[in-house]
Coordinates of C-alpha atoms in Angstrom, one line a residue:
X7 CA 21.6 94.9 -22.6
X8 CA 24.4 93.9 -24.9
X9 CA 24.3 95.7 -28.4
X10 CA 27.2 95.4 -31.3
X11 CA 28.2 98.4 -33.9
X12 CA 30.4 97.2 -37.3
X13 CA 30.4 100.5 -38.2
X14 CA 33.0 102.3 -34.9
X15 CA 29.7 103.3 -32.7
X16 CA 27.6 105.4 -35.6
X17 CA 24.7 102.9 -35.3
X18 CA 24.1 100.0 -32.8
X19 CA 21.8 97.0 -32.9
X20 CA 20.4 94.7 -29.8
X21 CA 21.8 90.9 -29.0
X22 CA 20.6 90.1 -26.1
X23 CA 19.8 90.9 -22.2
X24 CA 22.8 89.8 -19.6
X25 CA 20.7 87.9 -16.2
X26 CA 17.5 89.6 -17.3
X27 CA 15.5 90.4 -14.1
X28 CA 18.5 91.6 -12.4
X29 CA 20.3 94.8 -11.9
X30 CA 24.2 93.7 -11.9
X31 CA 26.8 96.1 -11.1
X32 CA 29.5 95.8 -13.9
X33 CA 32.6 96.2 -13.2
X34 CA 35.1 95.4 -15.9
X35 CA 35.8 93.0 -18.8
X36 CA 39.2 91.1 -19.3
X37 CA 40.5 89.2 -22.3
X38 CA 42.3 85.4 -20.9
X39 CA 44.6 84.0 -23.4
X40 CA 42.5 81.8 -25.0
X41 CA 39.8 84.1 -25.9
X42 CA 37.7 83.9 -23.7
X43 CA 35.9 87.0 -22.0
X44 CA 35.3 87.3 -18.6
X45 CA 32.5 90.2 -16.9
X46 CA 33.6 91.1 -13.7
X47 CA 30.1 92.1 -11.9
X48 CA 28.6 91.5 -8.7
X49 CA 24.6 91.7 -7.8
X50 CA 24.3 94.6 -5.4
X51 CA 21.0 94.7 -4.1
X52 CA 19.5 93.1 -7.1
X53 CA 16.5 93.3 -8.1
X54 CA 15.8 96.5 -7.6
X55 CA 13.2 99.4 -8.9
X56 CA 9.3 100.0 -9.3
X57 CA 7.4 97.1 -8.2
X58 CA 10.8 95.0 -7.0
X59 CA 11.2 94.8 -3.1
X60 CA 13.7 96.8 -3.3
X61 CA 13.2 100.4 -4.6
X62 CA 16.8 101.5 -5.3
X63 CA 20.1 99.5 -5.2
X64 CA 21.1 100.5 -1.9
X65 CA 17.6 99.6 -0.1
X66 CA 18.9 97.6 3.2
X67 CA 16.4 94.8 3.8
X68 CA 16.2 93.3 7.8
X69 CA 19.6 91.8 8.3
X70 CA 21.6 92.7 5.3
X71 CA 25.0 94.5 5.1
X72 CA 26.6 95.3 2.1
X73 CA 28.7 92.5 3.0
X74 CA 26.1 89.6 2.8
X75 CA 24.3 91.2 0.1
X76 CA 26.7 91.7 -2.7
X77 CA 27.0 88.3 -4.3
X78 CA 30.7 88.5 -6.7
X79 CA 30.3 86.9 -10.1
X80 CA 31.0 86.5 -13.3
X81 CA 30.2 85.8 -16.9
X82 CA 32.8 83.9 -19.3
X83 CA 32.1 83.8 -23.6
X84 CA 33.9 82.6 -26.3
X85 CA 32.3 84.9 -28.9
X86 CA 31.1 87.8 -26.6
X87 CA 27.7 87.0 -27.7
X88 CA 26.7 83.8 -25.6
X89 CA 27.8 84.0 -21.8
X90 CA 28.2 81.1 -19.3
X91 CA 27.4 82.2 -15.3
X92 CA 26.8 83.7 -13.3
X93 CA 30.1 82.3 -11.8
X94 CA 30.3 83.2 -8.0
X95 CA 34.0 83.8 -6.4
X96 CA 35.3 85.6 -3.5
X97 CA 32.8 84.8 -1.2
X98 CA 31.7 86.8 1.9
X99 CA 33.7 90.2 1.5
X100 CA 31.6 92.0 -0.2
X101 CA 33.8 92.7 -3.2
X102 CA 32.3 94.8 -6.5
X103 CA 35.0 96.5 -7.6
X104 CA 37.8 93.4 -8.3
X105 CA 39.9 92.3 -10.9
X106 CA 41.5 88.8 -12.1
X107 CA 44.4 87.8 -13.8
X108 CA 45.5 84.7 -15.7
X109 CA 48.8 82.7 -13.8
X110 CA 51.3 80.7 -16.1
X111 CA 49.9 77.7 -15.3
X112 CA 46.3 78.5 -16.4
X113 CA 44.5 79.6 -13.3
X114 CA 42.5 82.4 -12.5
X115 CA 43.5 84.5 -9.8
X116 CA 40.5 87.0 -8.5
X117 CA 41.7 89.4 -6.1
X118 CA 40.1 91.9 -4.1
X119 CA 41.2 94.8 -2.4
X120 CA 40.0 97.2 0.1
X121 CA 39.8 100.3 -2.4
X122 CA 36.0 100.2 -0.9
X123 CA 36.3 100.0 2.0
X124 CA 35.8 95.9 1.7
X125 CA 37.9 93.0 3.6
X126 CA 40.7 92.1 1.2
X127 CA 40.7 88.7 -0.6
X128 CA 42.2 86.7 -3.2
X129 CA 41.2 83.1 -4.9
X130 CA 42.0 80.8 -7.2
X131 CA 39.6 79.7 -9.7
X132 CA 40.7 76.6 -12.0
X133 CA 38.4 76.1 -15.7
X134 CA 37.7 72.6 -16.5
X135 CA 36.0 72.8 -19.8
X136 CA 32.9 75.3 -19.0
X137 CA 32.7 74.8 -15.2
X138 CA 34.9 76.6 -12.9
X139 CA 36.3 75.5 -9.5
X140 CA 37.3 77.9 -6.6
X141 CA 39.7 77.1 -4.2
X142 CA 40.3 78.9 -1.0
X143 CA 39.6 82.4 -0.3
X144 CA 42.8 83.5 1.0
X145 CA 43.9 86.4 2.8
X146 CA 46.4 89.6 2.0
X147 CA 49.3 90.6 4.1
X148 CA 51.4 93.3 3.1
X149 CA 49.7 96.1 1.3
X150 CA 46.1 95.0 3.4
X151 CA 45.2 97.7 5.7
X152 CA 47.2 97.3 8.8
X153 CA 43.8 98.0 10.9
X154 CA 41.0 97.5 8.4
X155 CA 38.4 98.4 11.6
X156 CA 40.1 101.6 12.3
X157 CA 40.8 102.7 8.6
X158 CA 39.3 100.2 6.0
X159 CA 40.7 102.0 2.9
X160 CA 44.2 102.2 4.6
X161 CA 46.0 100.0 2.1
X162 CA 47.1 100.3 -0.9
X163 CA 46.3 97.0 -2.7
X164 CA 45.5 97.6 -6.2
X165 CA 42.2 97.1 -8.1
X166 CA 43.3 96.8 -11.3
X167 CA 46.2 94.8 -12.3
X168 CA 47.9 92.2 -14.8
X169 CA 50.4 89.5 -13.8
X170 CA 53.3 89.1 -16.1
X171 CA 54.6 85.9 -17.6
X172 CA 57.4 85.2 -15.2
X173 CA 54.8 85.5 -12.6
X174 CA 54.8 89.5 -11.0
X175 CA 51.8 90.8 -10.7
X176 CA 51.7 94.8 -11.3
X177 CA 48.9 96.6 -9.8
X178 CA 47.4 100.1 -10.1
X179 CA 44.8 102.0 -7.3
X180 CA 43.4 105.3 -7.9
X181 CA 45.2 108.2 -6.2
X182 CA 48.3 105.8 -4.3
X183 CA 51.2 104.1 -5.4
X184 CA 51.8 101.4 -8.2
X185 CA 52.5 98.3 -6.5
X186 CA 54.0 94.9 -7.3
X187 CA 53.5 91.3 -5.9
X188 CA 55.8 87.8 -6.9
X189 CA 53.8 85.7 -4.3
X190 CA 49.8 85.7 -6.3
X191 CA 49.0 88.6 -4.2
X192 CA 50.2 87.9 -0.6
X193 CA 52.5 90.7 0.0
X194 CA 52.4 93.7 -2.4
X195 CA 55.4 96.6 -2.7
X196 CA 55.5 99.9 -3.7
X197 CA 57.0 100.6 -7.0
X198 CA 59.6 103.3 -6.6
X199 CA 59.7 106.0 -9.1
X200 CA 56.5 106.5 -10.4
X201 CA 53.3 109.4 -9.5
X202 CA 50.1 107.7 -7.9
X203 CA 47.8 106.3 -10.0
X204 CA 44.8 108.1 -11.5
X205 CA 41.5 107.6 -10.7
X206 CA 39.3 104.6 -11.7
X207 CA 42.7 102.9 -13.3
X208 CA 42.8 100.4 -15.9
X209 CA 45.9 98.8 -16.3
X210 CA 47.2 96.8 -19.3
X211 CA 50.4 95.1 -20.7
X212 CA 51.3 95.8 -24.2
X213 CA 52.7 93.2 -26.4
X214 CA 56.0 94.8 -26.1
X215 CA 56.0 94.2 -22.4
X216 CA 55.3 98.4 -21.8
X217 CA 52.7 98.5 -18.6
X218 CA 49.6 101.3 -19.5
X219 CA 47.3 102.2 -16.7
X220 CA 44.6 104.5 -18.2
X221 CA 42.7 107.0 -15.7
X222 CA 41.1 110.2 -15.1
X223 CA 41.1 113.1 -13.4
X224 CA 38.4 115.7 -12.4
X225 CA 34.7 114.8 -13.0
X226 CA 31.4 116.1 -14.2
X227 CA 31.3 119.2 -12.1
X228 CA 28.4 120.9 -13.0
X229 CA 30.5 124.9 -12.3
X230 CA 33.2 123.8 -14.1
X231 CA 35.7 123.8 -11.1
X232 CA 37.7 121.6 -12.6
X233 CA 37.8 119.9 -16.3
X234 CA 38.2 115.9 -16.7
X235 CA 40.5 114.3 -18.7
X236 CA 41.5 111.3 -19.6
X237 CA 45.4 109.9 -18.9
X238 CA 47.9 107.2 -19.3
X239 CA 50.9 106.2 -17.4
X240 CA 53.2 104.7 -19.5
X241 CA 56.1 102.6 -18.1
X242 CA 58.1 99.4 -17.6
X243 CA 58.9 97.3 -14.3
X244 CA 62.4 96.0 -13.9
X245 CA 61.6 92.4 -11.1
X246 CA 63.8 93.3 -8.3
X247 CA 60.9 91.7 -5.9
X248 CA 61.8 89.7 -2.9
X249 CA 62.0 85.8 -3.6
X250 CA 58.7 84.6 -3.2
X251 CA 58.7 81.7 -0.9
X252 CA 57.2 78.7 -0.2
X253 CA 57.1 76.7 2.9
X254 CA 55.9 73.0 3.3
X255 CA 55.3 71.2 6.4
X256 CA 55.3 67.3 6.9
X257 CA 54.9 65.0 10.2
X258 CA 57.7 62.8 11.0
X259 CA 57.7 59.3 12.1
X260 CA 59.3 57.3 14.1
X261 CA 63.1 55.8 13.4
X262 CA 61.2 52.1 12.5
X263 CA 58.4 53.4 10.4
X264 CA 56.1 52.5 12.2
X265 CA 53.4 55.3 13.4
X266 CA 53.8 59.1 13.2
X267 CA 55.5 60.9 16.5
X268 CA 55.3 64.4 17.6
X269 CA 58.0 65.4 15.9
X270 CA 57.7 68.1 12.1
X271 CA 59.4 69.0 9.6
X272 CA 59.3 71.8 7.8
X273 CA 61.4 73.0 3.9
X274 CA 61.9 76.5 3.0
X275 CA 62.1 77.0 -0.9
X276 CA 62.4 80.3 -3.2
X277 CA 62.2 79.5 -6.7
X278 CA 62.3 75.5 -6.4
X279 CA 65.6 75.9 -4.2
X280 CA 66.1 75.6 -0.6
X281 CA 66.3 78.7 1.7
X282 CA 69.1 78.0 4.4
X283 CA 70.2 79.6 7.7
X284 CA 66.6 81.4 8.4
X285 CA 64.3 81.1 10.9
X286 CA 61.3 79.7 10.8
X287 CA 58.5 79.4 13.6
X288 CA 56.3 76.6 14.5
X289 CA 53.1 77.7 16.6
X290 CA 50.6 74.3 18.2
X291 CA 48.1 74.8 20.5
X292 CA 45.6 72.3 21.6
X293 CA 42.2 72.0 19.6
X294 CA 40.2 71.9 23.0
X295 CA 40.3 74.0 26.2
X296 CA 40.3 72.4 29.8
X297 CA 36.7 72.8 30.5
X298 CA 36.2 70.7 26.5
X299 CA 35.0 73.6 24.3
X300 CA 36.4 74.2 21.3
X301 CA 39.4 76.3 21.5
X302 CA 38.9 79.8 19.0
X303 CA 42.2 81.1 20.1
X304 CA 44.1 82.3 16.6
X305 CA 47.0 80.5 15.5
X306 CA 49.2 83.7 15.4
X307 CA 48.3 83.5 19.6
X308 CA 49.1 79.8 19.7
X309 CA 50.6 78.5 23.4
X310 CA 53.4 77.4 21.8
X311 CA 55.5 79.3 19.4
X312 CA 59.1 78.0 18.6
X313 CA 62.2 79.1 15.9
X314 CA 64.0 76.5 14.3
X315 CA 67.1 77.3 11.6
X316 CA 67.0 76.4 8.1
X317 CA 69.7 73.5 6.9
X318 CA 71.7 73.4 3.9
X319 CA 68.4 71.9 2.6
X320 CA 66.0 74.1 3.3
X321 CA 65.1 71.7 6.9
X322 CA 63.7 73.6 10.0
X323 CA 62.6 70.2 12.3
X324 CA 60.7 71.0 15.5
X325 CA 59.8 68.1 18.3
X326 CA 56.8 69.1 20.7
X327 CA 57.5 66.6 23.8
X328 CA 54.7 67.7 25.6
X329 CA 52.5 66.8 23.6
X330 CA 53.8 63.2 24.1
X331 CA 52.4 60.1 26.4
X332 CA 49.2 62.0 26.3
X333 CA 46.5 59.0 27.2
X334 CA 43.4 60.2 25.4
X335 CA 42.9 59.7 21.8
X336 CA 41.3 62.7 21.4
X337 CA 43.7 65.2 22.3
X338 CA 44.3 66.8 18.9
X339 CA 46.2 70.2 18.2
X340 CA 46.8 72.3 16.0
X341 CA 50.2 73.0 13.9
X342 CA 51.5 75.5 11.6
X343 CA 54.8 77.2 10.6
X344 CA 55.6 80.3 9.6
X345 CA 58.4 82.5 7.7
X346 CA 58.5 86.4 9.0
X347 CA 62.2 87.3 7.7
X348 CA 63.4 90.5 8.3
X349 CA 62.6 93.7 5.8
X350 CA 66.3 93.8 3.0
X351 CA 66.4 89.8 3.5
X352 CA 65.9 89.6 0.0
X353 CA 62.7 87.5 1.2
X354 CA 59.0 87.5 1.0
X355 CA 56.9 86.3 4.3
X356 CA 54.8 83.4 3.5
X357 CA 52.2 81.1 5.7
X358 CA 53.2 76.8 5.3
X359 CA 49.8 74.7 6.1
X360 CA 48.2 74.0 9.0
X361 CA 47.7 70.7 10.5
X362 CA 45.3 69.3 12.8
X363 CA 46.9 66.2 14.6
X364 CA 46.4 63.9 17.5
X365 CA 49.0 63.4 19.6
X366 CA 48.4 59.3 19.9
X367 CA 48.5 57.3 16.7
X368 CA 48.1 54.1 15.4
X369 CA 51.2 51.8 15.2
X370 CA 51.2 49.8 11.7
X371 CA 51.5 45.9 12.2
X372 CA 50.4 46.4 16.1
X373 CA 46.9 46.6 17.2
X374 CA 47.4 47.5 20.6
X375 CA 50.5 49.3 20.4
X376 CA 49.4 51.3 24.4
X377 CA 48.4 49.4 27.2
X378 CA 45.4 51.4 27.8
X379 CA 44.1 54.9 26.7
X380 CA 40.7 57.2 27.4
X381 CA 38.4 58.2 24.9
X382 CA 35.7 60.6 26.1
X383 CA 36.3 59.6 30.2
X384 CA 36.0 55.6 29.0
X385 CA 39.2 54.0 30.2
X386 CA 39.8 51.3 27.2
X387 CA 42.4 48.2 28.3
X388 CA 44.4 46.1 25.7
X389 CA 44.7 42.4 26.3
X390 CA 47.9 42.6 27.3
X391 CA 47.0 44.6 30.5
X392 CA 43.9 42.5 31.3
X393 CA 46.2 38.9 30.8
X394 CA 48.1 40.0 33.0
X395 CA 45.4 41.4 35.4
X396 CA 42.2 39.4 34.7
X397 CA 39.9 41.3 37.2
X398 CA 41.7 44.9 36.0
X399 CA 38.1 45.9 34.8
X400 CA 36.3 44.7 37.8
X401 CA 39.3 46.6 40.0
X402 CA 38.7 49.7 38.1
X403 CA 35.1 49.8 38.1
X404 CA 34.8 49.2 41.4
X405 CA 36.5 52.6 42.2
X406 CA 32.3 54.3 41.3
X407 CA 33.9 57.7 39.7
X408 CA 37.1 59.3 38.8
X409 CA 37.7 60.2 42.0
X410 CA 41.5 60.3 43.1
X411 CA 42.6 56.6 43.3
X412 CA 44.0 55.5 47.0
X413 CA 46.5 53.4 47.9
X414 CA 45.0 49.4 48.3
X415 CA 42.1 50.3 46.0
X416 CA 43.9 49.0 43.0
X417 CA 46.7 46.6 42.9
X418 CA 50.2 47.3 42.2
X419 CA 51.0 45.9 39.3
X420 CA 47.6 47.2 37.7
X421 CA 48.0 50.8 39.4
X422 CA 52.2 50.7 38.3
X423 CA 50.5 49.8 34.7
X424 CA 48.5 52.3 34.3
X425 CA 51.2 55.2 36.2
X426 CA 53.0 53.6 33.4
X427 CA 50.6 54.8 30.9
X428 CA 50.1 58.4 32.6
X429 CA 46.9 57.9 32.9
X430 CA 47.5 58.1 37.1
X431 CA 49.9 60.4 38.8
X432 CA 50.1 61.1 42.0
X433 CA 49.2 63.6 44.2
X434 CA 48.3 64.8 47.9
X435 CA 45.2 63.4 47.2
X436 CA 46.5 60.3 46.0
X437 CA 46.5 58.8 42.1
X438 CA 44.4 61.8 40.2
X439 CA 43.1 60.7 36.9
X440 CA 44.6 62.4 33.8
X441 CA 41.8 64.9 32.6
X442 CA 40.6 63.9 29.4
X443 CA 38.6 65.3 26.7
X444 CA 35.0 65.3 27.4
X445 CA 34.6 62.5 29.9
X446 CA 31.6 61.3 30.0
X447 CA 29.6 59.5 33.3
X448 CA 29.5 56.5 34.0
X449 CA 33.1 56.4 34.1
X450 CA 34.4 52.5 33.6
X451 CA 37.1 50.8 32.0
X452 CA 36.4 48.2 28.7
X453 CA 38.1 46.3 27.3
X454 CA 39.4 47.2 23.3
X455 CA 38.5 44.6 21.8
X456 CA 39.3 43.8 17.9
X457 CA 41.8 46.9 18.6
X458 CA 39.7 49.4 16.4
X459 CA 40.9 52.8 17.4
X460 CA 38.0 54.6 17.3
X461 CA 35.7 53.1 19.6

């Protein structure tokens, strides 16, 4: 129920009901620049009481953890009065006890730490008008707790916090250390010099830049064992924060221009400028497994894991050969890069994108740029290979299964074509088929046709 006093809280009257029907846990209400006031809440087991299917807020129905059953909101108004929402953000974790902040450029960045006992998670929300869009929920890495299923609370992210014009975000959490973060939350650091918070922290920036963090201490203890108060920290924040960094990661192509190669590159910037002479890693690993089920091995575990060095520009380039001459169209893996620098670099880790990519492409200008390929066990033939062997379908098809290929089956120049093409290699059971990605029966070779690469 919302209710508004003109005279400093001697007499009260009602405006309205906030998501009548519903019991929503507030949390907290922040001020954006324009105005605008945003509710932090979240319905916890809503609705709840006599009657309701639920008889008290922490009623578990069949199925629910507090995870999946606290959706995270909130309400945005101009006047305080009339509220847009609910608005739903930071999906999936469970998160009730959050706060947001407003970046330079406009955005709103939720973030949610682990102060109970919650996966950790931060997202960007962009405003358009009265709408507003999320973007991904991103993870935490530095200041998360290092083994959130052994100790859940064992970080120190904040849950209260502001984020300063030249982009740090300060951060308080009840009973540990002030932290700071220059990368929208990735990696948070300790702020040297200062007690621990106090409990159930609100933190503020006043306009002459002074950082206020009100708390408590004590509670409503019935003997009187120990008397609450109410506190304030009072302090400023000098930016000595590792560069945030940012890491970007592109595909190269080949010298003419004509179709991309397996082949990256990746630039290392702080602050707009390049980061030189530090190491980088790439990490690929195939999308699917041998036996064609979708591979779920993390990218931190890839296969392949690599360092490259930093240029004068910024440049780490990494070439995968293996991943070359690789007849199947869909054989697709997966590519990242990371930046782990050591601890006094002067650095801040940070993730580039992830890519998935095929190793085969298409060729501008050149509709049958490979003599043949496979796609899902079919063995597809350009017109170049069958002009120059008319009966190379009736040769291959004759063969009844991928069966290892002996000699006189096929003839040369078809079976030197297609050793060409790696789709044969031989063995000491003679030419063995290159294993493709869910090969399917009857196998047979086709022709490609108008050249369309997805057949």
């Amino acid at each position: 129920m919302m209710r508004e006093s003109l005279d400093g809280g001697s007499t009260w009257r009602k405006l309205g009901v906030l998501l009548e029907g519903c019991a929503p846990y507030l949390w907290r209400a922040r001020k954006i620049k324009d105005g605008t006031l945003l509710l932090l809440l979240s319905l916890y087991g809503t609705p709840w009481g006599l009657g309701k299917q639920r008889s008290t807020r922490n009623t578990m129905l069949p199925g629910e953890t507090y995870i999946n059953k606290i959706q995270t909101c909130f309400l945005a108004s101009k006047d305080g009065v009339h509220f847009t929402g609910p608005h739903y953000v930071l999906p999936g974790i469970g998160a009730h006890e959050y706060d947001v902040c407003e970046c330079p450029d406009g955005r709103l960045l939720f973030l949610a730490g682990d102060v109970q006992a919650t996966p950790v998670g931060r997202q960007f929300v962009e405003r358009r008008g009265e709408s507003f869009f999320n973007g991904t929920l991103y993870g935490v890495r530095r200041g998360a707790p290092a083994d959130p299923k052994r100790d859940p609370m064992g970080g120190f992210m904040p849950e209260s916090l502001i984020m300063r014009e030249d982009g740090l975000i300060i951060g308080s959490r009840r009973n540990k250390p002030y932290s700071c973060s220059a990368d929208f939350g990735e990696n948070w650091y300790e702020v040297d010099g200062l007690p621990n918070s106090l409990y159930q922290p609100f933190l503020m920036e006043a306009p002459d830049g002074t950082i206020l963090n009100f708390g408590h201490k004590g509670g409503d203890m019935a003997l009187g064992q120990e008397d609450m108060f109410i506190g304030v920290d009072r302090f400023r924040v000098q930016n000595g924060m590792p560069a945030s960094c940012v890491l970007t990661l592109k595909r190269d192509m080949d010298s003419e221009q004509t179709h991309y190669i397996n082949e990256f590159m990746a630039l290392l910037t702080a602050g707009g400028k390049p980061v030189t002479h530090q190491a980088v890693l790439f990490r690929a690993h195939p999308v699917w497994n041998a036996d064609g089920s979708y591979s779920t091995i993390p990218q931190s575990e890839a296969s392949i894991q690599t360092e490259a060095v930093t240029d004068e520009t910024g440049t780490a380039k990494i070439a995968f050969p293996m991943f070359d001459n690789r007849p199947d169209i869909h054989f697709y893996y997966n590519i990242d890069v990371v930046f782990r620098p050591r601890e006094g670099t002067g650095y801040s880790p940070c993730d580039g994108p992830m890519m998935c990519v095929s190793g085969m492409t298409p060729h501008r200008k050149n509709r049958w740029p490979y003599d043949a390929y496979l796609a899902e066990g079919k063995l597809f033939l350009s017109p170049a290979l069958i002009k120059a062997v008319p009966d190379a379908i009736r040769q291959i098809n004759a063969l009844g299964s991928r069966r290892p290929v002996q000699k006189g089956e096929l003839n040369e120049e078809l079976l030197e074509r297609l050793l060409k093409a790696n789709l044969l290699h031989e063995t000491h059971r003679g030419y063995e088929w290159y294993a493709c990605v869910h090969p399917k029966d009857p196998f047979e070779a086709l022709d490609m046709g108008s050249g369309d690469w997805y057949i």
